[in-house]
Amino acid sequence: MTIENFLTTTIINQPSLRPEDNTRIQLKVARSFYRQWIQLQETHYSVKFLNRTKSSNCRRVKNEEYLANGYSEEPPTKRSRGKPRHIFNERYVCKHAGNPRGDNSMCCNCQAHFIAFATMDCRDKDMISIDYYREHTGHIPGSNQDIISGTLPRSVTMFIQEQVEKNLTWRNIKHMLRLDKEVLTRILDTEDYSSLPLAMQVNYNHVYYAMKMHLQRQSFLDPSMEVSLEKWGDKLSSEVLPDSLMWYRLMRKRLSKDETKNKIMFY
């Protein structure tokens, strides 16, 4: 089954949450299973969690190194008394977290989040401790309002990104995700709008954002603006055709001669 057929035939169902699904829990997850565990939570609640680790880029780099290679011993450093030093620390929040920024804002101050960490005091440094606040407030996970607000699963986001990298526009992608007549007839006849195909989540704004990010990745050759401009200068100077470069130099010489001549005539 292609991804297009998957999106047009997979039905979004509002998750049936049990009372215990809205409680705070503490658990441990293996380092190698951590990223997959996040995806399982996103699938279960039909939401997306965003990385909101409040630290410098150095902490995020160390987190990625830990997840990829595990713990590596470091020289002992001075630390605050009574506070175990973290070798891994991340904080994820629901995409609906934060105060509303307008009438159409998806933010509703949702309190669902989890904090994942591993410290030097851990006996097994390949196990990540998670403090998980599972109750979603201000919105209903998987509801039609969540669909309209633009919470896309990662698989759908990756699909849009792949199509944009193939230089497809919103018109092309919309045509690929067109629903069958039978599916639309069933939805209209039953008036059951609680279960909709996954393709109906995709709208113009998602494709526009993917195109914007794709152009930004192409235009920035380096995270630093100064280094990026230097690289663009080297790239353009190396890719200019010899004839064009020669024409450009001749025009510069001619312009400089004309400017000199005009100055002499003026004086």
mmCIF file of C-alpha atoms in Angstrom:
data_model
loop_
_atom_site.group_PDB
_atom_site.id
_atom_site.type_symbol
_atom_site.label_atom_id
_atom_site.label_comp_id
_atom_site.label_asym_id
_atom_site.label_seq_id
_atom_site.Cartn_x
_atom_site.Cartn_y
_atom_site.Cartn_z
ATOM 1 C CA MET A 1 0.000 0.000 0.000
ATOM 2 C CA THR A 2 1.368 3.394 -1.010
ATOM 3 C CA ILE A 3 1.426 6.287 1.424
ATOM 4 C CA GLU A 4 -1.287 8.082 -0.599
ATOM 5 C CA ASN A 5 -3.652 5.113 -0.248
ATOM 6 C CA PHE A 6 -2.754 4.833 3.419
ATOM 7 C CA LEU A 7 -3.721 8.464 4.053
ATOM 8 C CA THR A 8 -7.003 8.218 2.133
ATOM 9 C CA THR A 9 -8.130 4.923 3.678
ATOM 10 C CA THR A 10 -6.845 5.186 7.264
ATOM 11 C CA ILE A 11 -9.590 6.472 9.535
ATOM 12 C CA ILE A 12 -8.873 8.833 12.436
ATOM 13 C CA ASN A 13 -10.651 7.604 15.529
ATOM 14 C CA GLN A 14 -10.842 9.579 18.711
ATOM 15 C CA PRO A 15 -8.839 7.575 21.273
ATOM 16 C CA SER A 16 -10.918 5.860 23.924
ATOM 17 C CA LEU A 17 -9.147 7.088 27.047
ATOM 18 C CA ARG A 18 -9.505 5.314 30.369
ATOM 19 C CA PRO A 19 -9.534 7.243 33.678
ATOM 20 C CA GLU A 20 -6.010 6.022 34.439
ATOM 21 C CA ASP A 21 -4.790 7.528 31.142
ATOM 22 C CA ASN A 22 -5.174 10.992 32.680
ATOM 23 C CA THR A 23 -2.963 10.369 35.693
ATOM 24 C CA ARG A 24 0.694 11.107 36.360
ATOM 25 C CA ILE A 25 2.998 8.110 36.132
ATOM 26 C CA GLN A 26 6.701 7.443 36.502
ATOM 27 C CA LEU A 27 8.371 4.806 34.374
ATOM 28 C CA LYS A 28 11.687 3.708 32.931
ATOM 29 C CA VAL A 29 12.394 3.190 29.231
ATOM 30 C CA ALA A 30 15.444 1.692 27.560
ATOM 31 C CA ARG A 31 17.665 4.214 25.788
ATOM 32 C CA SER A 32 17.334 2.373 22.450
ATOM 33 C CA PHE A 33 13.515 2.376 22.744
ATOM 34 C CA TYR A 34 13.075 6.000 23.875
ATOM 35 C CA ARG A 35 12.345 7.656 20.500
ATOM 36 C CA GLN A 36 9.982 4.849 19.564
ATOM 37 C CA TRP A 37 8.199 5.269 22.903
ATOM 38 C CA ILE A 38 7.523 8.937 22.074
ATOM 39 C CA GLN A 39 6.002 7.944 18.731
ATOM 40 C CA LEU A 40 3.793 5.376 20.478
ATOM 41 C CA GLN A 41 2.457 8.068 22.813
ATOM 42 C CA GLU A 42 1.752 10.360 19.865
ATOM 43 C CA THR A 43 -0.111 7.562 18.095
ATOM 44 C CA HIS A 44 -2.100 6.602 21.189
ATOM 45 C CA TYR A 45 -3.276 10.148 21.961
ATOM 46 C CA SER A 46 -3.387 11.381 18.326
ATOM 47 C CA VAL A 47 -1.238 14.379 19.244
ATOM 48 C CA LYS A 48 2.310 15.566 18.670
ATOM 49 C CA PHE A 49 4.834 16.274 21.409
ATOM 50 C CA LEU A 50 7.387 19.068 20.949
ATOM 51 C CA ASN A 51 10.885 19.200 22.412
ATOM 52 C CA ARG A 52 10.997 22.119 24.844
ATOM 53 C CA THR A 53 14.249 21.374 26.620
ATOM 54 C CA LYS A 54 15.258 24.659 28.284
ATOM 55 C CA SER A 55 19.003 24.655 27.801
ATOM 56 C CA SER A 56 21.727 25.574 25.382
ATOM 57 C CA ASN A 57 22.407 23.761 22.119
ATOM 58 C CA CYS A 58 25.235 21.975 23.935
ATOM 59 C CA ARG A 59 22.692 20.068 26.054
ATOM 60 C CA ARG A 60 20.747 18.970 22.983
ATOM 61 C CA VAL A 61 23.939 17.778 21.305
ATOM 62 C CA LYS A 62 24.852 15.776 24.406
ATOM 63 C CA ASN A 63 21.352 14.288 24.469
ATOM 64 C CA GLU A 64 21.662 13.123 20.867
ATOM 65 C CA GLU A 65 25.121 11.674 21.530
ATOM 66 C CA TYR A 66 23.792 9.801 24.553
ATOM 67 C CA LEU A 67 20.847 8.335 22.623
ATOM 68 C CA ALA A 68 23.112 7.294 19.761
ATOM 69 C CA ASN A 69 26.139 5.959 21.639
ATOM 70 C CA GLY A 70 25.154 5.602 25.278
ATOM 71 C CA TYR A 71 26.990 6.989 28.288
ATOM 72 C CA SER A 72 30.679 7.777 27.967
ATOM 73 C CA GLU A 73 32.694 8.619 31.071
ATOM 74 C CA GLU A 74 33.760 12.236 31.415
ATOM 75 C CA PRO A 75 36.356 13.856 33.640
ATOM 76 C CA PRO A 76 34.892 14.677 37.076
ATOM 77 C CA THR A 77 33.577 18.210 37.390
ATOM 78 C CA LYS A 78 32.448 20.275 40.350
ATOM 79 C CA ARG A 79 28.694 20.136 40.891
ATOM 80 C CA SER A 80 26.176 21.631 43.252
ATOM 81 C CA ARG A 81 25.728 19.824 46.555
ATOM 82 C CA GLY A 82 22.735 17.479 46.647
ATOM 83 C CA LYS A 83 21.977 17.716 42.893
ATOM 84 C CA PRO A 84 22.946 14.657 40.815
ATOM 85 C CA ARG A 85 24.473 15.600 37.486
ATOM 86 C CA HIS A 86 22.368 14.762 34.427
ATOM 87 C CA ILE A 87 23.840 12.797 31.573
ATOM 88 C CA PHE A 88 20.533 13.106 29.709
ATOM 89 C CA ASN A 89 17.655 15.536 30.197
ATOM 90 C CA GLU A 90 14.730 16.375 27.904
ATOM 91 C CA ARG A 91 11.312 17.964 28.317
ATOM 92 C CA TYR A 92 8.472 17.397 25.852
ATOM 93 C CA VAL A 93 5.109 19.181 25.864
ATOM 94 C CA CYS A 94 1.876 18.718 23.938
ATOM 95 C CA LYS A 95 1.662 20.793 20.766
ATOM 96 C CA HIS A 96 -1.318 22.587 22.298
ATOM 97 C CA ALA A 97 0.743 23.861 25.246
ATOM 98 C CA GLY A 98 1.172 27.584 25.793
ATOM 99 C CA ASN A 99 -1.219 30.516 25.939
ATOM 100 C CA PRO A 100 -3.476 31.202 22.907
ATOM 101 C CA ARG A 101 -1.912 33.681 20.490
ATOM 102 C CA GLY A 102 -5.119 34.538 18.614
ATOM 103 C CA ASP A 103 -8.616 33.394 17.731
ATOM 104 C CA ASN A 104 -7.335 30.612 15.454
ATOM 105 C CA SER A 105 -4.431 29.566 17.674
ATOM 106 C CA MET A 106 -4.064 25.856 18.407
ATOM 107 C CA CYS A 107 -2.557 26.621 21.827
ATOM 108 C CA CYS A 108 -4.926 26.104 24.752
ATOM 109 C CA ASN A 109 -2.481 25.867 27.674
ATOM 110 C CA CYS A 110 -2.538 22.068 27.636
ATOM 111 C CA GLN A 111 -0.676 20.679 30.660
ATOM 112 C CA ALA A 112 0.269 17.269 29.211
ATOM 113 C CA HIS A 113 4.051 16.829 29.205
ATOM 114 C CA PHE A 114 6.840 14.512 30.271
ATOM 115 C CA ILE A 115 10.378 14.959 31.571
ATOM 116 C CA ALA A 116 12.948 12.306 30.649
ATOM 117 C CA PHE A 117 16.301 12.122 32.404
ATOM 118 C CA ALA A 118 19.238 9.958 33.368
ATOM 119 C CA THR A 119 21.739 10.921 36.059
ATOM 120 C CA MET A 120 25.201 9.885 37.153
ATOM 121 C CA ASP A 121 23.634 8.167 40.166
ATOM 122 C CA CYS A 122 21.657 5.738 37.976
ATOM 123 C CA ARG A 123 22.684 2.130 38.409
ATOM 124 C CA ASP A 124 21.835 1.303 34.774
ATOM 125 C CA LYS A 125 22.819 4.294 32.664
ATOM 126 C CA ASP A 126 21.054 2.828 29.609
ATOM 127 C CA MET A 127 17.659 3.272 31.277
ATOM 128 C CA ILE A 128 15.836 6.617 31.023
ATOM 129 C CA SER A 129 13.492 7.713 33.814
ATOM 130 C CA ILE A 130 10.304 9.463 32.682
ATOM 131 C CA ASP A 131 7.988 11.627 34.752
ATOM 132 C CA TYR A 132 4.820 11.645 32.620
ATOM 133 C CA TYR A 133 1.832 13.971 33.092
ATOM 134 C CA ARG A 134 -0.693 12.369 30.751
ATOM 135 C CA GLU A 135 -3.796 14.516 31.214
ATOM 136 C CA HIS A 136 -4.545 16.745 28.197
ATOM 137 C CA THR A 137 -6.375 19.934 29.198
ATOM 138 C CA GLY A 138 -8.148 22.468 26.991
ATOM 139 C CA HIS A 139 -8.651 20.085 24.057
ATOM 140 C CA ILE A 140 -9.794 16.546 23.281
ATOM 141 C CA PRO A 141 -7.067 14.421 21.640
ATOM 142 C CA GLY A 142 -8.139 13.082 18.237
ATOM 143 C CA SER A 143 -11.260 15.269 18.036
ATOM 144 C CA ASN A 144 -12.332 17.103 14.882
ATOM 145 C CA GLN A 145 -11.146 20.361 16.438
ATOM 146 C CA ASP A 146 -7.698 18.856 16.848
ATOM 147 C CA ILE A 147 -7.765 17.827 13.191
ATOM 148 C CA ILE A 148 -8.706 21.328 12.076
ATOM 149 C CA SER A 149 -6.046 22.908 14.292
ATOM 150 C CA GLY A 150 -3.359 21.115 12.303
ATOM 151 C CA THR A 151 -1.859 18.448 14.525
ATOM 152 C CA LEU A 152 -0.305 16.139 11.945
ATOM 153 C CA PRO A 153 1.304 12.776 12.747
ATOM 154 C CA ARG A 154 4.999 12.519 11.905
ATOM 155 C CA SER A 155 4.325 10.043 9.071
ATOM 156 C CA VAL A 156 2.075 12.599 7.340
ATOM 157 C CA THR A 157 4.593 15.409 7.889
ATOM 158 C CA MET A 158 7.342 13.288 6.337
ATOM 159 C CA PHE A 159 5.085 12.457 3.369
ATOM 160 C CA ILE A 160 4.444 16.172 2.708
ATOM 161 C CA GLN A 161 8.152 16.948 3.023
ATOM 162 C CA GLU A 162 9.050 14.227 0.505
ATOM 163 C CA GLN A 163 6.528 15.576 -2.022
ATOM 164 C CA VAL A 164 7.765 19.152 -1.607
ATOM 165 C CA GLU A 165 11.355 17.986 -2.198
ATOM 166 C CA LYS A 166 10.090 16.523 -5.485
ATOM 167 C CA ASN A 167 8.942 20.063 -6.424
ATOM 168 C CA LEU A 168 5.244 19.190 -6.112
ATOM 169 C CA THR A 169 2.844 22.001 -5.234
ATOM 170 C CA TRP A 170 -0.298 22.059 -3.100
ATOM 171 C CA ARG A 171 -2.389 21.404 -6.220
ATOM 172 C CA ASN A 172 -0.454 18.204 -7.008
ATOM 173 C CA ILE A 173 -0.515 16.960 -3.416
ATOM 174 C CA LYS A 174 -4.221 17.722 -3.036
ATOM 175 C CA HIS A 175 -4.938 15.687 -6.166
ATOM 176 C CA MET A 176 -2.950 12.751 -4.739
ATOM 177 C CA LEU A 177 -5.002 12.832 -1.537
ATOM 178 C CA ARG A 178 -8.390 13.079 -3.213
ATOM 179 C CA LEU A 179 -10.923 10.809 -1.515
ATOM 180 C CA ASP A 180 -12.934 8.176 -3.337
ATOM 181 C CA LYS A 181 -16.553 8.996 -4.091
ATOM 182 C CA GLU A 182 -17.692 6.046 -1.981
ATOM 183 C CA VAL A 183 -15.840 7.329 1.082
ATOM 184 C CA LEU A 184 -17.316 10.822 0.735
ATOM 185 C CA THR A 185 -20.812 9.407 0.186
ATOM 186 C CA ARG A 186 -20.525 7.247 3.303
ATOM 187 C CA ILE A 187 -19.441 10.216 5.432
ATOM 188 C CA LEU A 188 -22.261 12.429 4.133
ATOM 189 C CA ASP A 189 -24.937 9.730 4.418
ATOM 190 C CA THR A 190 -24.042 8.593 7.914
ATOM 191 C CA GLU A 191 -23.186 12.130 9.103
ATOM 192 C CA ASP A 192 -20.490 10.513 11.217
ATOM 193 C CA TYR A 193 -17.794 13.166 11.403
ATOM 194 C CA SER A 194 -16.059 11.627 14.392
ATOM 195 C CA SER A 195 -14.116 9.209 12.145
ATOM 196 C CA LEU A 196 -12.486 10.888 9.172
ATOM 197 C CA PRO A 197 -9.739 9.760 6.744
ATOM 198 C CA LEU A 198 -6.219 10.828 7.652
ATOM 199 C CA ALA A 199 -5.893 12.719 4.352
ATOM 200 C CA MET A 200 -8.453 15.283 5.520
ATOM 201 C CA GLN A 201 -5.917 16.575 8.035
ATOM 202 C CA VAL A 202 -3.677 17.909 5.274
ATOM 203 C CA ASN A 203 -4.395 21.475 4.184
ATOM 204 C CA TYR A 204 -2.657 24.279 2.312
ATOM 205 C CA ASN A 205 -0.917 25.678 5.397
ATOM 206 C CA HIS A 206 0.902 22.380 6.015
ATOM 207 C CA VAL A 207 2.245 22.298 2.468
ATOM 208 C CA TYR A 208 3.123 26.007 2.565
ATOM 209 C CA TYR A 209 5.127 25.522 5.769
ATOM 210 C CA ALA A 210 6.943 22.491 4.297
ATOM 211 C CA MET A 211 7.833 24.518 1.189
ATOM 212 C CA LYS A 212 9.032 27.421 3.326
ATOM 213 C CA MET A 213 11.294 25.165 5.407
ATOM 214 C CA HIS A 214 12.587 23.406 2.275
ATOM 215 C CA LEU A 215 13.591 26.730 0.704
ATOM 216 C CA GLN A 216 15.182 27.815 3.961
ATOM 217 C CA ARG A 217 17.280 24.637 4.140
ATOM 218 C CA GLN A 218 18.420 25.209 0.564
ATOM 219 C CA SER A 219 19.260 28.879 1.091
ATOM 220 C CA PHE A 220 21.238 28.466 4.326
ATOM 221 C CA LEU A 221 24.503 26.638 3.707
ATOM 222 C CA ASP A 222 25.465 27.067 7.361
ATOM 223 C CA PRO A 223 23.587 27.891 10.579
ATOM 224 C CA SER A 224 25.721 31.031 10.895
ATOM 225 C CA MET A 225 24.560 33.808 8.565
ATOM 226 C CA GLU A 226 28.113 35.109 8.049
ATOM 227 C CA VAL A 227 29.528 31.675 7.208
ATOM 228 C CA SER A 228 26.539 30.937 4.961
ATOM 229 C CA LEU A 229 27.116 34.117 2.934
ATOM 230 C CA GLU A 230 30.816 33.286 2.564
ATOM 231 C CA LYS A 231 29.948 29.807 1.301
ATOM 232 C CA TRP A 232 27.421 31.259 -1.135
ATOM 233 C CA GLY A 233 30.105 33.643 -2.438
ATOM 234 C CA ASP A 234 32.531 30.758 -3.003
ATOM 235 C CA LYS A 235 29.803 28.655 -4.617
ATOM 236 C CA LEU A 236 28.659 31.379 -7.001
ATOM 237 C CA SER A 237 32.212 32.333 -7.995
ATOM 238 C CA SER A 238 33.016 28.695 -8.781
ATOM 239 C CA GLU A 239 29.796 28.096 -10.735
ATOM 240 C CA VAL A 240 29.878 31.264 -12.904
ATOM 241 C CA LEU A 241 30.514 30.412 -16.539
ATOM 242 C CA PRO A 242 33.831 31.728 -17.958
ATOM 243 C CA ASP A 243 32.092 33.711 -20.719
ATOM 244 C CA SER A 244 29.724 35.341 -18.246
ATOM 245 C CA LEU A 245 32.586 36.166 -15.927
ATOM 246 C CA MET A 246 34.609 37.708 -18.754
ATOM 247 C CA TRP A 247 31.616 39.759 -19.892
ATOM 248 C CA TYR A 248 31.079 40.941 -16.324
ATOM 249 C CA ARG A 249 34.732 42.078 -16.010
ATOM 250 C CA LEU A 250 34.635 43.906 -19.370
ATOM 251 C CA MET A 251 31.475 45.743 -18.344
ATOM 252 C CA ARG A 252 33.086 46.765 -15.047
ATOM 253 C CA LYS A 253 36.149 48.130 -16.874
ATOM 254 C CA ARG A 254 34.007 50.014 -19.364
ATOM 255 C CA LEU A 255 31.903 51.548 -16.612
ATOM 256 C CA SER A 256 35.003 52.618 -14.697
ATOM 257 C CA LYS A 257 36.487 54.219 -17.867
ATOM 258 C CA ASP A 258 33.249 56.083 -18.556
ATOM 259 C CA GLU A 259 33.157 57.363 -14.991
ATOM 260 C CA THR A 260 36.768 58.585 -15.267
ATOM 261 C CA LYS A 261 36.062 60.262 -18.614
ATOM 262 C CA ASN A 262 33.017 62.051 -17.256
ATOM 263 C CA LYS A 263 34.979 63.333 -14.295
ATOM 264 C CA ILE A 264 37.703 64.763 -16.613
ATOM 265 C CA MET A 265 35.100 66.436 -18.838
ATOM 266 C CA PHE A 266 33.359 67.893 -15.786
ATOM 267 C CA TYR A 267 36.540 69.474 -14.495
#
